[in-house]
PDB file of C-alpha atoms in Angstrom:
ATOM      1  CA  MET A  27      31.066 -14.866  17.232  1.00 40.00           C
ATOM      2  CA  SER A  28      30.829 -12.744  14.080  1.00 55.00           C
ATOM      3  CA  THR A  29      28.748  -9.571  13.837  1.00 78.00           C
ATOM      4  CA  SER A  30      27.019 -10.958  10.760  1.00 85.00           C
ATOM      5  CA  LEU A  31      26.006 -14.113  12.643  1.00 87.00           C
ATOM      6  CA  ASP A  32      24.613 -12.048  15.520  1.00 85.00           C
ATOM      7  CA  PHE A  33      22.654  -9.997  12.978  1.00 86.00           C
ATOM      8  CA  PHE A  34      21.319 -13.155  11.315  1.00 89.00           C
ATOM      9  CA  ARG A  35      20.202 -14.606  14.649  1.00 89.00           C
ATOM     10  CA  MET A  36      18.502 -11.355  15.647  1.00 87.00           C
ATOM     11  CA  LEU A  37      16.559 -11.275  12.353  1.00 89.00           C
ATOM     12  CA  THR A  38      15.496 -14.877  12.858  1.00 92.00           C
ATOM     13  CA  ALA A  39      14.201 -14.081  16.345  1.00 90.00           C
ATOM     14  CA  ILE A  40      12.279 -11.037  15.089  1.00 89.00           C
ATOM     15  CA  ALA A  41      10.720 -12.966  12.196  1.00 92.00           C
ATOM     16  CA  ARG A  42       9.586 -15.738  14.531  1.00 91.00           C
ATOM     17  CA  ARG A  43       7.988 -13.241  16.905  1.00 90.00           C
ATOM     18  CA  MET A  44       6.209 -11.532  14.012  1.00 91.00           C
ATOM     19  CA  ASP A  45       4.984 -14.926  12.846  1.00 92.00           C
ATOM     20  CA  GLY A  46       3.595 -15.588  16.321  1.00 90.00           C
ATOM     21  CA  TYR A  47       1.235 -12.587  16.432  1.00 91.00           C
ATOM     22  CA  HIS A  48      -2.106 -12.783  14.621  1.00 92.00           C
ATOM     23  CA  ARG A  49      -3.908  -9.756  13.238  1.00 93.00           C
ATOM     24  CA  TRP A  50      -7.611  -8.772  13.126  1.00 94.00           C
ATOM     25  CA  GLN A  51      -8.298 -10.368  16.510  1.00 89.00           C
ATOM     26  CA  HIS A  52     -10.977  -7.763  17.259  1.00 89.00           C
ATOM     27  CA  PHE A  53     -13.125  -9.480  14.599  1.00 94.00           C
ATOM     28  CA  ASP A  54     -14.811 -12.475  16.244  1.00 94.00           C
ATOM     29  CA  THR A  55     -14.983 -14.243  12.887  1.00 95.00           C
ATOM     30  CA  ILE A  56     -11.174 -14.142  12.653  1.00 95.00           C
ATOM     31  CA  ALA A  57     -10.395 -14.919  16.300  1.00 93.00           C
ATOM     32  CA  SER A  58     -12.482 -18.105  16.010  1.00 95.00           C
ATOM     33  CA  LEU A  59     -10.496 -19.405  13.007  1.00 94.00           C
ATOM     34  CA  PRO A  60      -7.681 -21.942  13.454  1.00 95.00           C
ATOM     35  CA  PRO A  61      -4.376 -20.037  13.861  1.00 92.00           C
ATOM     36  CA  ARG A  62      -3.024 -21.342  10.539  1.00 92.00           C
ATOM     37  CA  GLU A  63      -5.900 -19.544   8.761  1.00 94.00           C
ATOM     38  CA  GLN A  64      -5.268 -16.186  10.446  1.00 95.00           C
ATOM     39  CA  GLU A  65      -3.001 -13.495   9.054  1.00 96.00           C
ATOM     40  CA  THR A  66       0.194 -13.027  11.052  1.00 94.00           C
ATOM     41  CA  VAL A  67       2.231  -9.819  11.318  1.00 93.00           C
ATOM     42  CA  LEU A  68       4.939 -11.532   9.252  1.00 94.00           C
ATOM     43  CA  GLU A  69       2.459 -12.481   6.525  1.00 96.00           C
ATOM     44  CA  HIS A  70       1.078  -8.932   6.489  1.00 96.00           C
ATOM     45  CA  THR A  71       4.606  -7.549   6.144  1.00 96.00           C
ATOM     46  CA  PHE A  72       5.293  -9.895   3.224  1.00 97.00           C
ATOM     47  CA  HIS A  73       2.112  -8.717   1.487  1.00 97.00           C
ATOM     48  CA  THR A  74       2.944  -5.075   2.154  1.00 98.00           C
ATOM     49  CA  VAL A  75       6.432  -5.273   0.637  1.00 98.00           C
ATOM     50  CA  PHE A  76       5.100  -6.758  -2.586  1.00 98.00           C
ATOM     51  CA  LEU A  77       2.094  -4.421  -2.714  1.00 98.00           C
ATOM     52  CA  THR A  78       4.486  -1.488  -2.320  1.00 98.00           C
ATOM     53  CA  LEU A  79       6.633  -2.775  -5.179  1.00 97.00           C
ATOM     54  CA  PHE A  80       3.542  -3.328  -7.331  1.00 97.00           C
ATOM     55  CA  LEU A  81       2.216   0.187  -6.735  1.00 97.00           C
ATOM     56  CA  LEU A  82       5.628   1.775  -7.264  1.00 97.00           C
ATOM     57  CA  ASP A  83       5.894   0.157 -10.686  1.00 97.00           C
ATOM     58  CA  LEU A  84       2.348   1.250 -11.571  1.00 97.00           C
ATOM     59  CA  GLU A  85       3.174   4.795 -10.491  1.00 96.00           C
ATOM     60  CA  GLU A  86       6.248   4.781 -12.739  1.00 95.00           C
ATOM     61  CA  ARG A  87       4.174   3.610 -15.697  1.00 95.00           C
ATOM     62  CA  HIS A  88       1.010   5.659 -15.238  1.00 93.00           C
ATOM     63  CA  GLY A  89       1.507   8.284 -12.522  1.00 93.00           C
ATOM     64  CA  THR A  90       3.257  11.615 -12.171  1.00 93.00           C
ATOM     65  CA  HIS A  91       4.924  11.277  -8.769  1.00 94.00           C
ATOM     66  CA  ALA A  92       7.388   8.409  -9.246  1.00 93.00           C
ATOM     67  CA  SER A  93      10.344  10.785  -9.517  1.00 93.00           C
ATOM     68  CA  GLU A  94       9.441  12.298  -6.117  1.00 94.00           C
ATOM     69  CA  ILE A  95       9.468   8.935  -4.329  1.00 96.00           C
ATOM     70  CA  ASN A  96      12.574   7.199  -3.005  1.00 96.00           C
ATOM     71  CA  ARG A  97      11.935   3.554  -3.966  1.00 96.00           C
ATOM     72  CA  GLU A  98      14.574   2.014  -1.723  1.00 96.00           C
ATOM     73  CA  LEU A  99      13.404   4.027   1.263  1.00 96.00           C
ATOM     74  CA  LEU A 100       9.772   3.078   0.693  1.00 97.00           C
ATOM     75  CA  LEU A 101      10.507  -0.633   0.301  1.00 97.00           C
ATOM     76  CA  LEU A 102      12.462  -0.504   3.557  1.00 96.00           C
ATOM     77  CA  THR A 103       9.471   1.219   5.146  1.00 97.00           C
ATOM     78  CA  ALA A 104       7.223  -1.629   4.014  1.00 97.00           C
ATOM     79  CA  LEU A 105       9.634  -4.118   5.526  1.00 95.00           C
ATOM     80  CA  LEU A 106       9.980  -2.279   8.853  1.00 93.00           C
ATOM     81  CA  HIS A 107       6.614  -0.601   9.374  1.00 92.00           C
ATOM     82  CA  ASP A 108       5.176  -3.229  11.736  1.00 89.00           C
ATOM     83  CA  LEU A 109       8.302  -4.141  13.676  1.00 86.00           C
ATOM     84  CA  GLY A 110       6.712  -2.588  16.757  1.00 79.00           C
ATOM     85  CA  GLU A 111       3.488  -4.526  16.255  1.00 71.00           C
ATOM     86  CA  GLY A 112       5.611  -7.637  15.988  1.00 55.00           C
ATOM     87  CA  MET A 113       6.841  -6.918  19.506  1.00 58.00           C
ATOM     88  CA  ILE A 114       3.568  -5.960  21.249  1.00 54.00           C
ATOM     89  CA  GLY A 115       0.983  -7.747  19.113  1.00 54.00           C
ATOM     90  CA  ASP A 116      -1.909  -6.495  17.002  1.00 56.00           C
ATOM     91  CA  VAL A 117      -3.981  -3.557  18.265  1.00 59.00           C
ATOM     92  CA  ALA A 118      -7.442  -2.873  16.857  1.00 58.00           C
ATOM     93  CA  TYR A 119      -7.501  -0.100  14.230  1.00 57.00           C
ATOM     94  CA  ARG A 120     -10.110   1.922  16.104  1.00 61.00           C
ATOM     95  CA  VAL A 121      -7.945   1.781  19.249  1.00 58.00           C
ATOM     96  CA  LYS A 122      -4.847   2.889  17.342  1.00 60.00           C
ATOM     97  CA  GLN A 123      -6.792   5.899  16.065  1.00 58.00           C
ATOM     98  CA  ASP A 124      -8.267   6.820  19.463  1.00 60.00           C
ATOM     99  CA  GLU A 125      -6.692  10.122  20.534  1.00 65.00           C
ATOM    100  CA  ARG A 126      -6.682   8.971  24.179  1.00 64.00           C
ATOM    101  CA  VAL A 127      -4.115   6.234  23.488  1.00 63.00           C
ATOM    102  CA  LYS A 128      -2.800   6.861  19.980  1.00 63.00           C
ATOM    103  CA  GLU A 129       0.368   8.721  20.914  1.00 70.00           C
ATOM    104  CA  GLY A 130       1.164   6.424  23.828  1.00 70.00           C
ATOM    105  CA  LEU A 131       0.921   3.294  21.693  1.00 68.00           C
ATOM    106  CA  ARG A 132       3.048   4.880  19.001  1.00 72.00           C
ATOM    107  CA  ALA A 133       5.693   5.884  21.553  1.00 74.00           C
ATOM    108  CA  ILE A 134       5.855   2.321  22.912  1.00 75.00           C
ATOM    109  CA  GLU A 135       6.250   0.900  19.416  1.00 77.00           C
ATOM    110  CA  GLN A 136       8.970   3.431  18.591  1.00 78.00           C
ATOM    111  CA  GLU A 137      10.893   2.563  21.757  1.00 81.00           C
ATOM    112  CA  MET A 138      10.789  -1.124  20.883  1.00 79.00           C
ATOM    113  CA  VAL A 139      11.877  -0.476  17.314  1.00 82.00           C
ATOM    114  CA  GLU A 140      14.741   1.697  18.546  1.00 83.00           C
ATOM    115  CA  ASP A 141      15.876  -1.137  20.821  1.00 83.00           C
ATOM    116  CA  ILE A 142      15.936  -3.421  17.780  1.00 84.00           C
ATOM    117  CA  LEU A 143      17.822  -0.881  15.682  1.00 85.00           C
ATOM    118  CA  MET A 144      20.504  -0.564  18.341  1.00 83.00           C
ATOM    119  CA  SER A 145      21.297  -4.223  17.648  1.00 81.00           C
ATOM    120  CA  VAL A 146      21.679  -3.560  13.920  1.00 84.00           C
ATOM    121  CA  PRO A 147      25.161  -2.829  12.518  1.00 84.00           C
ATOM    122  CA  GLU A 148      25.812   0.871  13.100  1.00 86.00           C
ATOM    123  CA  PHE A 149      26.268   1.741   9.423  1.00 88.00           C
ATOM    124  CA  LEU A 150      22.653   0.650   8.737  1.00 88.00           C
ATOM    125  CA  ARG A 151      20.899   2.356  11.637  1.00 90.00           C
ATOM    126  CA  ASP A 152      20.298   5.816  10.201  1.00 93.00           C
ATOM    127  CA  LYS A 153      18.920   4.429   6.956  1.00 93.00           C
ATOM    128  CA  LEU A 154      16.543   2.121   8.822  1.00 93.00           C
ATOM    129  CA  ARG A 155      15.452   4.871  11.208  1.00 93.00           C
ATOM    130  CA  MET A 156      14.681   7.118   8.264  1.00 94.00           C
ATOM    131  CA  ALA A 157      12.632   4.378   6.614  1.00 95.00           C
ATOM    132  CA  TYR A 158      10.651   3.655   9.774  1.00 93.00           C
ATOM    133  CA  ARG A 159       9.836   7.342  10.237  1.00 93.00           C
ATOM    134  CA  VAL A 160       8.224   7.497   6.788  1.00 95.00           C
ATOM    135  CA  VAL A 161       5.097   5.840   8.220  1.00 92.00           C
ATOM    136  CA  ASP A 162       3.951   8.963  10.089  1.00 87.00           C
ATOM    137  CA  SER A 163       5.586  11.574   7.870  1.00 93.00           C
ATOM    138  CA  ASP A 164       3.812  14.197   5.792  1.00 94.00           C
ATOM    139  CA  THR A 165       6.040  13.497   2.794  1.00 95.00           C
ATOM    140  CA  MET A 166       5.359  12.062  -0.637  1.00 96.00           C
ATOM    141  CA  GLU A 167       6.706   8.721   0.590  1.00 97.00           C
ATOM    142  CA  GLY A 168       4.538   8.966   3.700  1.00 97.00           C
ATOM    143  CA  ARG A 169       1.378   9.628   1.690  1.00 97.00           C
ATOM    144  CA  PHE A 170       2.211   6.864  -0.770  1.00 98.00           C
ATOM    145  CA  PHE A 171       2.808   4.364   2.013  1.00 98.00           C
ATOM    146  CA  ASN A 172      -0.448   5.453   3.647  1.00 97.00           C
ATOM    147  CA  ALA A 173      -2.170   4.452   0.410  1.00 97.00           C
ATOM    148  CA  VAL A 174      -0.337   1.118   0.333  1.00 98.00           C
ATOM    149  CA  GLU A 175      -1.475   0.258   3.845  1.00 96.00           C
ATOM    150  CA  ARG A 176      -5.083   1.230   3.217  1.00 97.00           C
ATOM    151  CA  LEU A 177      -5.191  -0.788   0.010  1.00 98.00           C
ATOM    152  CA  GLY A 178      -3.750  -3.724   1.930  1.00 97.00           C
ATOM    153  CA  TYR A 179      -6.608  -3.465   4.430  1.00 97.00           C
ATOM    154  CA  ILE A 180      -9.116  -3.369   1.572  1.00 98.00           C
ATOM    155  CA  LEU A 181      -7.622  -6.404  -0.164  1.00 98.00           C
ATOM    156  CA  TYR A 182      -7.719  -8.439   3.041  1.00 98.00           C
ATOM    157  CA  ALA A 183     -11.275  -7.263   3.738  1.00 98.00           C
ATOM    158  CA  ARG A 184     -12.466  -8.105   0.237  1.00 98.00           C
ATOM    159  CA  ASP A 185     -11.027 -11.601   0.533  1.00 97.00           C
ATOM    160  CA  ARG A 186     -12.992 -12.046   3.759  1.00 97.00           C
ATOM    161  CA  VAL A 187     -16.208 -10.588   2.292  1.00 97.00           C
ATOM    162  CA  GLU A 188     -15.903 -12.878  -0.748  1.00 96.00           C
ATOM    163  CA  ARG A 189     -15.715 -15.757   1.741  1.00 96.00           C
ATOM    164  CA  GLY A 190     -19.042 -14.631   3.235  1.00 96.00           C
ATOM    165  CA  ASP A 191     -17.716 -12.612   6.190  1.00 97.00           C
ATOM    166  CA  ASP A 192     -19.727  -9.389   5.923  1.00 96.00           C
ATOM    167  CA  SER A 193     -18.341  -8.069   9.216  1.00 96.00           C
ATOM    168  CA  PHE A 194     -15.408  -6.797   7.114  1.00 97.00           C
ATOM    169  CA  ILE A 195     -17.686  -4.306   5.362  1.00 97.00           C
ATOM    170  CA  GLN A 196     -16.735  -2.140   8.359  1.00 96.00           C
ATOM    171  CA  VAL A 197     -13.218  -1.991   6.885  1.00 97.00           C
ATOM    172  CA  TYR A 198     -14.701  -0.791   3.574  1.00 98.00           C
ATOM    173  CA  ILE A 199     -16.569   1.957   5.414  1.00 97.00           C
ATOM    174  CA  ARG A 200     -13.481   3.128   7.324  1.00 95.00           C
ATOM    175  CA  GLN A 201     -11.144   3.116   4.322  1.00 97.00           C
ATOM    176  CA  ASN A 202     -13.208   4.003   1.254  1.00 97.00           C
ATOM    177  CA  ASP A 203     -13.250   7.803   1.461  1.00 97.00           C
ATOM    178  CA  LYS A 204      -9.581   8.010   2.424  1.00 97.00           C
ATOM    179  CA  ILE A 205      -8.471   5.786  -0.454  1.00 97.00           C
ATOM    180  CA  LEU A 206     -10.607   7.741  -2.932  1.00 97.00           C
ATOM    181  CA  GLU A 207      -8.823  10.887  -1.746  1.00 97.00           C
ATOM    182  CA  LEU A 208      -5.388   9.277  -2.184  1.00 97.00           C
ATOM    183  CA  ALA A 209      -6.441   8.000  -5.626  1.00 97.00           C
ATOM    184  CA  GLN A 210      -6.705  11.622  -6.737  1.00 96.00           C
ATOM    185  CA  LEU A 211      -3.022  12.063  -5.902  1.00 96.00           C
ATOM    186  CA  PHE A 212      -1.583   8.744  -7.080  1.00 97.00           C
ATOM    187  CA  GLU A 213      -2.634   7.257 -10.397  1.00 97.00           C
ATOM    188  CA  SER A 214      -1.337   3.855  -9.261  1.00 97.00           C
ATOM    189  CA  VAL A 215      -3.845   3.871  -6.394  1.00 97.00           C
ATOM    190  CA  ARG A 216      -6.682   4.849  -8.729  1.00 97.00           C
ATOM    191  CA  VAL A 217      -5.806   2.029 -11.150  1.00 97.00           C
ATOM    192  CA  VAL A 218      -5.813  -0.611  -8.404  1.00 97.00           C
ATOM    193  CA  TYR A 219      -8.882   0.701  -6.585  1.00 97.00           C
ATOM    194  CA  GLU A 220     -10.898   0.873  -9.797  1.00 97.00           C
ATOM    195  CA  GLU A 221     -11.115  -2.925  -9.641  1.00 96.00           C
ATOM    196  CA  HIS A 222     -12.830  -2.797  -6.251  1.00 97.00           C
ATOM    197  CA  LYS A 223     -14.630   0.563  -6.188  1.00 96.00           C
ATOM    198  CA  ASP A 224     -18.047  -0.511  -7.496  1.00 97.00           C
ATOM    199  CA  HIS A 225     -18.156  -3.646  -5.340  1.00 97.00           C
ATOM    200  CA  ILE A 226     -17.256  -1.637  -2.240  1.00 98.00           C
ATOM    201  CA  ALA A 227     -19.728   1.162  -2.958  1.00 97.00           C
ATOM    202  CA  ARG A 228     -22.523  -1.403  -3.455  1.00 97.00           C
ATOM    203  CA  LYS A 229     -21.664  -3.294  -0.260  1.00 97.00           C
ATOM    204  CA  ILE A 230     -21.539  -0.065   1.766  1.00 97.00           C
ATOM    205  CA  ARG A 231     -24.856   1.090   0.317  1.00 96.00           C
ATOM    206  CA  LEU A 232     -26.573  -2.230   1.066  1.00 95.00           C
ATOM    207  CA  TYR A 233     -25.110  -2.297   4.566  1.00 94.00           C
ATOM    208  CA  LYS A 234     -26.345   1.224   5.344  1.00 92.00           C
ATOM    209  CA  GLU A 235     -29.765   0.528   3.849  1.00 91.00           C
ATOM    210  CA  GLY A 236     -30.063  -2.629   5.937  1.00 89.00           C
ATOM    211  CA  LYS A 237     -28.977  -0.792   9.070  1.00 82.00           C
ATOM    212  CA  ARG A 238     -31.435   2.042   8.428  1.00 80.00           C
ATOM    213  CA  LEU A 239     -34.264  -0.434   7.877  1.00 77.00           C
ATOM    214  CA  GLY A 240     -33.290  -2.290  11.050  1.00 74.00           C
ATOM    215  CA  ASP A 241     -33.238   0.948  13.050  1.00 71.00           C
ATOM    216  CA  MET A 242     -36.663   1.939  11.690  1.00 69.00           C
ATOM    217  CA  THR A 243     -38.123  -1.488  12.463  1.00 71.00           C
ATOM    218  CA  GLY A 244     -36.670  -1.395  15.969  1.00 64.00           C
ATOM    219  CA  ALA A 245     -38.038   2.087  16.588  1.00 53.00           C
ATOM    220  CA  HIS A 246     -41.478   0.988  15.345  1.00 52.00           C
ATOM    221  CA  ARG A 247     -41.503  -1.982  17.744  1.00 56.00           C
ATOM    222  CA  THR A 248     -40.808   0.236  20.726  1.00 51.00           C
TER     223      THR A 248
END
């Protein structure tokens, strides 16, 4: 059996596993949808690769940091960044960020990714390892990819909000300030976020006003 055929079969198995895991399961409104209407890890990866390419081209046209970013490395990062999630399934964002489990989850994902990379032809391994490590790196590529991921969350959330699912305003609240900060660094991020900024600010304001009114009414009743 040829090495290339083994490689092809391994990629097929990985893609099918990634297609079998659904994201956003901690939102009841998503978990109750038919599986075909839920975003899979594979679908998310597909979106992320093209969003990365889109932002890279915008940065080349309008930004000042394109020359500091390794395009090939970053596109590989987009392709590989959720390989671990494709092995263990989706984990809620707030859990991933919880300091009590954050490092442990990351270590498990890294071990699984390393197992996958050991099945890749040896001449590719170092390049793929380097790309995967971009995700948590304090480099220009790492910061740019951080912006890509956050914008991806926002785009998915806006699609859900436009469909009447206001539970995804929580995603706006978690991501807004961080994306505004990254927009000061990357002109490409500012250009894309400009389309959504006013809508998001209004939805956050209305949500907080409604919550404050609800809290006041509840306090009055007691």
